[in-house]
Structures are given as structure tokens and as C-alpha cells.
Short mmCIF file of C-alpha atoms in Angstrom, two decimals:
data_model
loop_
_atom_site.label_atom_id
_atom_site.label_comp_id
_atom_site.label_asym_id
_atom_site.label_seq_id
_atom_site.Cartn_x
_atom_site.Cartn_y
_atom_site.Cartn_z
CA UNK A 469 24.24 2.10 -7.13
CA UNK A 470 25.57 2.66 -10.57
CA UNK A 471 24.18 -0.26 -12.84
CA UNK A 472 26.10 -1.47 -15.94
CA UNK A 473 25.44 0.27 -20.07
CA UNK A 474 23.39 -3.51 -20.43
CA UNK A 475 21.38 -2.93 -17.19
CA UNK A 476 20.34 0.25 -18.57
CA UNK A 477 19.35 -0.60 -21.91
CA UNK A 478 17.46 -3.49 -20.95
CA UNK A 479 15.42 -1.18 -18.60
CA UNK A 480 15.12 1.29 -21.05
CA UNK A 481 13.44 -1.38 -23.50
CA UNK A 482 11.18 -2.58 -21.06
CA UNK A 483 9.62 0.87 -19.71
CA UNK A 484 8.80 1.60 -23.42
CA UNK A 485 7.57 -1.03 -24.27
CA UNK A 486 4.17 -0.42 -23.31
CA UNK A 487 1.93 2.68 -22.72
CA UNK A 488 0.22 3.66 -19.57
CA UNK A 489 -2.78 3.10 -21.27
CA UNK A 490 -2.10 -0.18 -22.46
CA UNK A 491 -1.38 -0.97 -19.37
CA UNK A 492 -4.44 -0.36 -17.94
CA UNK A 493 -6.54 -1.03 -20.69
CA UNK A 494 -8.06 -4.52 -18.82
CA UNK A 495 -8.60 -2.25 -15.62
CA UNK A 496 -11.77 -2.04 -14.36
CA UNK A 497 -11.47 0.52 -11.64
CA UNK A 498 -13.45 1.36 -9.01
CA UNK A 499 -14.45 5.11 -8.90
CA UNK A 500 -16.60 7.20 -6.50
CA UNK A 501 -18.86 9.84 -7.12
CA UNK A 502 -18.08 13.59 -6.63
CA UNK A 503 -21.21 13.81 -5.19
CA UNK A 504 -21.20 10.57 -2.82
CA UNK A 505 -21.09 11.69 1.18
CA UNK A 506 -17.74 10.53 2.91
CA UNK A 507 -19.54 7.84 5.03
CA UNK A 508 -20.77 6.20 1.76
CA UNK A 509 -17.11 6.63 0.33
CA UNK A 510 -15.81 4.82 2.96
CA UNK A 511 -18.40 1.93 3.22
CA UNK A 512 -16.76 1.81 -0.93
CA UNK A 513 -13.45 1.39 -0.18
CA UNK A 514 -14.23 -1.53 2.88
CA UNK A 515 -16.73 -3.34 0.59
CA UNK A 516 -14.17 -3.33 -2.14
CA UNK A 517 -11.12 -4.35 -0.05
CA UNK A 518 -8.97 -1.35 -1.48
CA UNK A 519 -7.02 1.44 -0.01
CA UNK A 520 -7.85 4.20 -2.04
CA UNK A 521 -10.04 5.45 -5.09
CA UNK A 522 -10.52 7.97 -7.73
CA UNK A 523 -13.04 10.53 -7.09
CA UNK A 524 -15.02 11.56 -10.38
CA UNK A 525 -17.18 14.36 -11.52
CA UNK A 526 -19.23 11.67 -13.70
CA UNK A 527 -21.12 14.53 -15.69
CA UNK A 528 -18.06 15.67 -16.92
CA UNK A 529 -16.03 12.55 -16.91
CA UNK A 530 -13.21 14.61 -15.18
CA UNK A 531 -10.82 13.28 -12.09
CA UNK A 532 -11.16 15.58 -8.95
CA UNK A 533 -9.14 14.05 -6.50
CA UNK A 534 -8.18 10.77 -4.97
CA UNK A 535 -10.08 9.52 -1.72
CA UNK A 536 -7.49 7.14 0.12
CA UNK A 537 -7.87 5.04 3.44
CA UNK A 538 -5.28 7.06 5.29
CA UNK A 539 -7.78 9.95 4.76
CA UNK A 540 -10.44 7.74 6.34
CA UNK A 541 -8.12 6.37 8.98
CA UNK A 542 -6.89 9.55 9.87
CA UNK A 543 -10.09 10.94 10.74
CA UNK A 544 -11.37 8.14 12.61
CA UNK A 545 -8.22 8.00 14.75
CA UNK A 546 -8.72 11.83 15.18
CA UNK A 547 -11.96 10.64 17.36
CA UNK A 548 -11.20 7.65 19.06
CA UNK A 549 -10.55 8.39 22.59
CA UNK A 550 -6.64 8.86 23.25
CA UNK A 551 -5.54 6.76 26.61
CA UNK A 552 -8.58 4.55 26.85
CA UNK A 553 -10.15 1.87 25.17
CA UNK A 554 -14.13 3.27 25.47
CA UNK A 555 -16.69 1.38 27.07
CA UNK A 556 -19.24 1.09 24.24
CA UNK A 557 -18.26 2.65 20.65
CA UNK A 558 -20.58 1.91 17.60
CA UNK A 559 -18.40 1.86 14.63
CA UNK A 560 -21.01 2.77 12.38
CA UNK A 561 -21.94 5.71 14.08
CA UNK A 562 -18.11 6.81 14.36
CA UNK A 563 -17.94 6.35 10.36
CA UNK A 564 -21.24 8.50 10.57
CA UNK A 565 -19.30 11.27 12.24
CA UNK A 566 -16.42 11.55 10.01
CA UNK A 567 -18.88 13.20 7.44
CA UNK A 568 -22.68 12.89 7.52
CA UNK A 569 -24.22 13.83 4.21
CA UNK A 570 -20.51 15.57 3.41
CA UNK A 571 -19.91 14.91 0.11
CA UNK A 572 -16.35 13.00 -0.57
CA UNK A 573 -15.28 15.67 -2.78
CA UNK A 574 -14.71 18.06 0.08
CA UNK A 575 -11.97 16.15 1.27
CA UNK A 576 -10.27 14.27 -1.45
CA UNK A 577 -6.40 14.46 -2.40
CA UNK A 578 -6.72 17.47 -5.07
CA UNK A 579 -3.23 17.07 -5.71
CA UNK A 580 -2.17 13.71 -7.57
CA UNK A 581 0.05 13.00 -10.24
CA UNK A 582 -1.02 12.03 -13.78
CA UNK A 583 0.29 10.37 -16.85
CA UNK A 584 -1.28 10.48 -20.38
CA UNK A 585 -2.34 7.19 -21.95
CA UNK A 586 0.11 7.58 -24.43
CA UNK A 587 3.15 8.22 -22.20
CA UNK A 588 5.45 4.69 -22.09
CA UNK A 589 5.76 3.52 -18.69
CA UNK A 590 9.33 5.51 -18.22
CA UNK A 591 6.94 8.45 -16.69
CA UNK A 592 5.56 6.44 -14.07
CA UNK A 593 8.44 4.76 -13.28
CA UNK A 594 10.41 7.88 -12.01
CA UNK A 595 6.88 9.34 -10.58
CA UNK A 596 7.58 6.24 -8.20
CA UNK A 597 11.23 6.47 -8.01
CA UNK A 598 9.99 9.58 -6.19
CA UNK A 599 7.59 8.50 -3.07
CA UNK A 600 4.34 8.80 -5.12
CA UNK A 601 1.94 5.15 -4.96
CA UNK A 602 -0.52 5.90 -7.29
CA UNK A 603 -0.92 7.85 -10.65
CA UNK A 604 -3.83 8.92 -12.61
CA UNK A 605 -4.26 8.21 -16.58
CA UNK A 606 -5.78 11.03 -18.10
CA UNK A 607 -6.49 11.99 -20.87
CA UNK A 608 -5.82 15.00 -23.21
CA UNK A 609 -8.68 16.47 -22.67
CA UNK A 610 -8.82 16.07 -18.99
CA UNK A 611 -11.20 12.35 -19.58
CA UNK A 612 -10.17 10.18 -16.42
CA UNK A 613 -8.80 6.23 -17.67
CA UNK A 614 -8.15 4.74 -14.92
CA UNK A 615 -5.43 4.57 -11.86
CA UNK A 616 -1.87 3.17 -12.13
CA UNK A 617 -0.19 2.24 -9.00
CA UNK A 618 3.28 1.25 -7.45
CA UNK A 619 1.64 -2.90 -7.51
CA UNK A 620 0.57 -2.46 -10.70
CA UNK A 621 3.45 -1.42 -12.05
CA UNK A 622 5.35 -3.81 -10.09
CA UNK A 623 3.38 -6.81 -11.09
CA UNK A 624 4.34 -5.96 -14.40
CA UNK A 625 8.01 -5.91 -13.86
CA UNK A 626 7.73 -9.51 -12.02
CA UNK A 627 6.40 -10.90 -15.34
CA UNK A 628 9.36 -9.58 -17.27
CA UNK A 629 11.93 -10.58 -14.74
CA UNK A 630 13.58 -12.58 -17.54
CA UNK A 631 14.36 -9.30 -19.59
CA UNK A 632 16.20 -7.61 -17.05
CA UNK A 633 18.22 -10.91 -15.53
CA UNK A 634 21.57 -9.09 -15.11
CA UNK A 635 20.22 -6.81 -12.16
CA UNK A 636 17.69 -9.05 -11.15
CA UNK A 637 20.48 -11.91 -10.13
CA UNK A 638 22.16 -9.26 -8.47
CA UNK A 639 21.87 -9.51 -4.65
CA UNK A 640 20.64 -6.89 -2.94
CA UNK A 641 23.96 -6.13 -0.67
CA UNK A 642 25.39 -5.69 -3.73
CA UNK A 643 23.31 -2.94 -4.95
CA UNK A 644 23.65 -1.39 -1.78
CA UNK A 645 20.08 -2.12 -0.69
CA UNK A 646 20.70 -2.51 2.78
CA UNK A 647 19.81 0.83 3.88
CA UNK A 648 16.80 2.71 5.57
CA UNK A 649 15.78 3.47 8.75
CA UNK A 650 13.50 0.18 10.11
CA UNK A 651 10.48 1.49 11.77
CA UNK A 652 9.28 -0.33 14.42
CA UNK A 653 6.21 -1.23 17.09
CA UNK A 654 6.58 -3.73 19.86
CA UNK A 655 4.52 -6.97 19.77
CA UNK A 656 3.29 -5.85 22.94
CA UNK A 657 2.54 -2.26 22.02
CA UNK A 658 -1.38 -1.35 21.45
CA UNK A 659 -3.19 -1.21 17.81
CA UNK A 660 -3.65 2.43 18.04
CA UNK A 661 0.04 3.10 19.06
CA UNK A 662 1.01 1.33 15.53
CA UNK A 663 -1.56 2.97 13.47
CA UNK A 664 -0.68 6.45 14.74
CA UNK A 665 3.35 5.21 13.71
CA UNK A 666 2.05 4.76 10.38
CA UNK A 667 -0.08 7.99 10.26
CA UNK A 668 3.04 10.15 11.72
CA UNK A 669 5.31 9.18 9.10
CA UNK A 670 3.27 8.29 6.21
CA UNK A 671 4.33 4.90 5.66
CA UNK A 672 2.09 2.17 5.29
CA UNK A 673 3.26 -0.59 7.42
CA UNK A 674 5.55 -0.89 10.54
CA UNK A 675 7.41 -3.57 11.50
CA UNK A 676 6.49 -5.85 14.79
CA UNK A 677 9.47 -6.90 17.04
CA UNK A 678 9.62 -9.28 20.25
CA UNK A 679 11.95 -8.79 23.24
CA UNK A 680 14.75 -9.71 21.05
CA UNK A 681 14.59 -7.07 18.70
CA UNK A 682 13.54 -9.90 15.77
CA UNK A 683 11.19 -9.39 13.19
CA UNK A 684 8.29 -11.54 13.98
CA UNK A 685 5.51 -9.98 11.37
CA UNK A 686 4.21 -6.31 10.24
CA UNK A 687 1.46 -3.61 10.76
CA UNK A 688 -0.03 -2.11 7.80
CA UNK A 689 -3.20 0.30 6.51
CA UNK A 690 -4.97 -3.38 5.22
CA UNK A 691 -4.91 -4.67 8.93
CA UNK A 692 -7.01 -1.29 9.89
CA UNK A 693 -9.18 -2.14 7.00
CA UNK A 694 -10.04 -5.33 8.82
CA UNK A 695 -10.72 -3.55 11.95
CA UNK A 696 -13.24 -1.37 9.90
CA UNK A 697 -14.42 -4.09 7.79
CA UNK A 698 -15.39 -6.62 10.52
CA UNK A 699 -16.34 -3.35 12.94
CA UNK A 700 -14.42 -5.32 15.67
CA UNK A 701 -13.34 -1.78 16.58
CA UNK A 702 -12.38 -2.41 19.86
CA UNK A 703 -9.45 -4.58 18.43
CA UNK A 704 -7.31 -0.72 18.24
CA UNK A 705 -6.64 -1.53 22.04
CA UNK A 706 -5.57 -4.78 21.45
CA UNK A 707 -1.52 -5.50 21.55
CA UNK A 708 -0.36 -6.23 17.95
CA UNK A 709 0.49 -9.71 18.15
CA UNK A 710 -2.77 -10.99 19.73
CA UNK A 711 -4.70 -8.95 16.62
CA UNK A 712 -2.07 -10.20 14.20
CA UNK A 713 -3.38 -13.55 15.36
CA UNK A 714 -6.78 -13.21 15.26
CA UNK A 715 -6.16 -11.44 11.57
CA UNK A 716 -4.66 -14.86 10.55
CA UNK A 717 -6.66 -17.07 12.09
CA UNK A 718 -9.78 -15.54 10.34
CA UNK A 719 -7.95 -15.75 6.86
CA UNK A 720 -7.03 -19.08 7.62
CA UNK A 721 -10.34 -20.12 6.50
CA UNK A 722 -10.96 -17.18 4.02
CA UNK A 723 -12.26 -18.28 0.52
CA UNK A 724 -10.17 -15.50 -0.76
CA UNK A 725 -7.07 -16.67 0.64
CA UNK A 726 -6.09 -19.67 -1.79
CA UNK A 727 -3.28 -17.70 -3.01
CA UNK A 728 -2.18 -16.39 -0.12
CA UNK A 729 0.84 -17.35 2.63
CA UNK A 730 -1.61 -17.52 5.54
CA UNK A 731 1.84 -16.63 7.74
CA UNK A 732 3.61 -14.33 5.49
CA UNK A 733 7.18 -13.43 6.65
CA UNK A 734 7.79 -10.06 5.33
CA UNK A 735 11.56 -10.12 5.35
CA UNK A 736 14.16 -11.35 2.86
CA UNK A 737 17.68 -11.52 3.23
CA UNK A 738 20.62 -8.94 2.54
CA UNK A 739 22.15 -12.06 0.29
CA UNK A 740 18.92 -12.54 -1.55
CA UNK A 741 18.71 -11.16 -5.01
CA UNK A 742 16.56 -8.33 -6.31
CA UNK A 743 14.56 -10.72 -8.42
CA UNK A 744 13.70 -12.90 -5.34
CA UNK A 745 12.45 -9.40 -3.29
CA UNK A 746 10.36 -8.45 -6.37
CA UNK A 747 8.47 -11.71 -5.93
CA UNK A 748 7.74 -11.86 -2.34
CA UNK A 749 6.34 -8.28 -3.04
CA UNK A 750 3.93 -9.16 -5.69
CA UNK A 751 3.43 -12.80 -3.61
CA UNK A 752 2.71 -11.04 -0.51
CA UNK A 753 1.10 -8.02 -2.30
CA UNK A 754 3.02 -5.28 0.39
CA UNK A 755 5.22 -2.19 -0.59
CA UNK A 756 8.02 -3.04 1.60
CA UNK A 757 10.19 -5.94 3.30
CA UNK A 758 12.24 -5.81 5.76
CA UNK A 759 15.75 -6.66 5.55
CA UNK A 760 17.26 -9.08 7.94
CA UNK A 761 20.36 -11.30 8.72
CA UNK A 762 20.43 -15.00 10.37
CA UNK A 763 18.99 -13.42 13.62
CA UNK A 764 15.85 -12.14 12.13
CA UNK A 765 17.42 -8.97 13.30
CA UNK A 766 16.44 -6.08 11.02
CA UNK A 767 19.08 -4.25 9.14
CA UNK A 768 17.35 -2.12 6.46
CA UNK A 769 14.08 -2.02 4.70
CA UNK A 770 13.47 -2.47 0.84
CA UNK A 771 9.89 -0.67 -0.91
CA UNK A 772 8.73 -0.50 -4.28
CA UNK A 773 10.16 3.08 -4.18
CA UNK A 774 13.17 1.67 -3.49
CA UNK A 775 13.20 -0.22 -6.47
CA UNK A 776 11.68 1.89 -9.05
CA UNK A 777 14.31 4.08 -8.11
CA UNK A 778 17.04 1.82 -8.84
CA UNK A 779 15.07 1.34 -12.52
CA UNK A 780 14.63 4.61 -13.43
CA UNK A 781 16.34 5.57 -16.99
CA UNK A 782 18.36 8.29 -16.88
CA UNK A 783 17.40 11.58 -18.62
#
């Protein structure tokens, strides 16, 4: 979609408008030692409710690589037994086996993108335009800053809605949104079955369907995280819906959850503008919803990707 010379320029003036840096200057980031075994990593990233973080030489005060859930999710689903839910399963011990006294650093994500503090948030922008989540801030002299991600970056573009009204009113049929190819589990299909979905096409959530093909809620890396969390692991061999509920039911009465849509419906429709989708994906605090007409039928799927995309400046 072509926008209009005033589209342009407004997005223009926002992206430079602030630095990486000063983005992130309030961050306080969580960040795992280089030396820290991969068990301890992961008990990190479950006792922190987060999906991925930076992995640190601490001496040096250099970035080595990025430790992410899929990593950890990846490997565990690597041992779980294939057909069969197992009879007895200790998730502590299966975190155990995924790397015993191996420090995190020998498995990290060694290759991640990077911004410098100084760089105006134009750099990131089209980093995300282009499938990558998360960016590092580094320094000159190779002095890690902190992380910049997709939500971040989106959160700030919800706060300056007002700045860039003309595309934001703009529905997102009329951008030619409606696109992308809805992946999809069955509300009766098994945990695992969704998680390896996600896994095989590196996504992080899938949508759930009943009989009649309607949207009815979604799979994602954070509902694994649960799994992990609570060490209810023999909720992988449970079908989707029935976890979904128990998920819910258990946030319900979460003292975290004031904020939250204890039901969230992660759809929006094709007439809905781009400003309204932007909210529901801070709101919701997903990369993607899917798009969907009166029958809760999906038609397309809009991400974060999707939009940073449609924001990038031009060269």
C-alpha cells in the first residue's frame, strides 16, 4: 500500500524524534550471565515472566547472544515423548536435562541485530519491517544498553497515535491488510501438536478454530511458559481448549491481571482501522490478530511486522 506525501512525513517526524537510547533509557532489563548454566537461564526467564533475554559477558560489559524461550521450548519438546503422554515426568528434572551445569552461553542466538543509542528509531523500525522481534542497543564500543523490541516499539507508536491520524483512521481493507496465510490448530487438537506448529514455522502463536472453522481464541510461546511455570507439564497432552480454560480460569483470579481482558478475543475486523488494531495489540500485549468477518471466520492475519512495515520511511 502506497501511503500519501502527509502519511510519510508524519512518520518520518515521529521515528526521529527520539533515539534508541532514549527510548530505553527507563529500561531496566533483565540480563543473564555468560557464565550461568542453561537450567538456571531458564528458571530466569519463568521467574521473570519473559520470553527471551540478553546474555552478557559482565566482566567485559559486552552482549554475546540472546537466550530466548523458543530455544528453551525447543529443547524440551525435543525430549518429551512423541505419541504418548508419559506416565510420570518430573519437569524439573526434564529442565535439568536440557543442560546440567552447561553454561547458557553455549547455546545463545550469536546472531542478533543491533542499533546504536544514538540511531533515531527509523533503524529499528525497518529492522522490524523485516521479521526481526528484538534488537540490541549497543554501544560504540561494543557496551550492551539494553534490548528494544517489536512491543516496545509498538507501545510507543500507540501513545503517538494522534501524530499519525491520517493512516491510523484508515481501515485496514483499505491498506490492503487483509492478507496472510492464517495458521491454524483445532480446539480439539493436543498442546504439543500446537507448540510443534509454532516451532515449525517460527511464529509465536497459532490460531484455535472449532468445527466451524471460527476463531474461538489463540496458542502462543506465553501459554508454554505457563506450562513451565506452574510445572503442570502434563497439560502438553491436553486438547487446546480445555488448557485455554484452565489458563483463564487461573488468571481470573491473578493479582497481575487487573489490566488484563481475562477473555481476550484476538481478532479485529477487516473494517476496523489501523489505529483500533494497534490498540488491541498493546491491550492484549500479542504480535498478531487475526483478521475476521461477521462469521468469526478468519480471512488474514495482521503482526507488528506487518505494521512496521507499512511505517517504514523510505530510503
Amino acid at each position: 500500500m502506497v501511503l500519501s506525501e502527509d502519511d510519510v512525513r508524519a512518520e518520518t517526524e515521529l521515528w526521529s524524534s527520539m533515539t534508541c537510547g532514549e527510548l530505553i533509557k527507563q529500561q531496566n532489563a533483565i540480563v543473564i550471565n555468560a557464565d550461568e548454566s542453561v537450567e538456571g537461564a531458564c528458571e530466569i526467564l519463568l521467574k521473570n515472566n519473559i520470553l527471551s533475554a540478553p546474555v552478557e559477558n559482565l566482566e567485559k560489559k559486552q552482549l554475546i547472544g540472546v537466550f530466548t524461550y523458543r530455544t528453551l521450548v525447543e529443547s524440551l519438546v525435543a525430549k518429551l515423548p512423541q505419541n504418548k503422554r508419559p506416565q510420570e515426568l518430573n519437569m524439573s528434572d526434564l529442565l535439568h536435562s536440557v543442560g546440567p551445569k552447561v553454561p547458557v552461553a553455549n547455546i545463545v542466538e550469536r546472531t542478533f541485530s543491533s542499533v546504536l543509542p544514538s540511531d533515531t528509531l527509523a533503524v529499528p523500525v525497518k529492522q522490524f519491517g523485516n521479521r526481526i522481534h528484538r534488537t540490541a542497543v549497543v554501544a560504540e564500543h561494543g557496551e550492551f544498553e539494553g534490548m528494544l523490541s517489536q512491543g516496545v516499539l509498538l507501545g510507543f507508536l500507540q501513545a503517538n497515535l494522534p501524530k499519525l491520524k491520517g493512516v491510523m483512521s484508515r481501515s485496514l481493507k483499505d491498506l490492503g491488510m487483509v492478507k496472510g496465510t492464517v495458521l491454524a490448530v483445532a480446539h480439539d487438537s493436543l498442546v504439543i501438536e500446537g507448540v510443534k506448529l509454532l516451532l515449525q514455522k517460527n511464529i509465536s502463536s497459532v490460531a484455535i478454530t472449532n468445527a466451524r472453522n471460527a476463531i474461538i481464541g489463540a496458542l502462543s510461546l506465553s501459554d508454554v511458559k505457563w506450562i513451565l511455570r506452574k510445572r503442570h507439564y502434563h497439560f502438553f497432552w491436553l486438547e487446546v481448549d480445555k488448557f485455554l480454560g484452565h489458563v483463564k480460569r487461573e488468571e481470573a483470579f491473578s493479582s497481575d491481571n487487573q489490566a488484563r481482558d481475562t477473555y481476550p478475543v484476538f481478532t479485529v475486523g477487516s473494517s476496523r482501522s489501523l489505529g483500533e488494531a494497534v490498540q488491541k495489540l498493546v491491550a492484549l500485549r500479542t504480535h498478531r490478530l487475526w483478521i475476521v468477518e461477521n462469521s468469526m471466520s478468519p480471512s488474514g492475519v495482521i503482526s507488528i511486522t506487518d505494521i512496521m512495515k507499512l511505517l517504514t520511511p523510505p530510503e
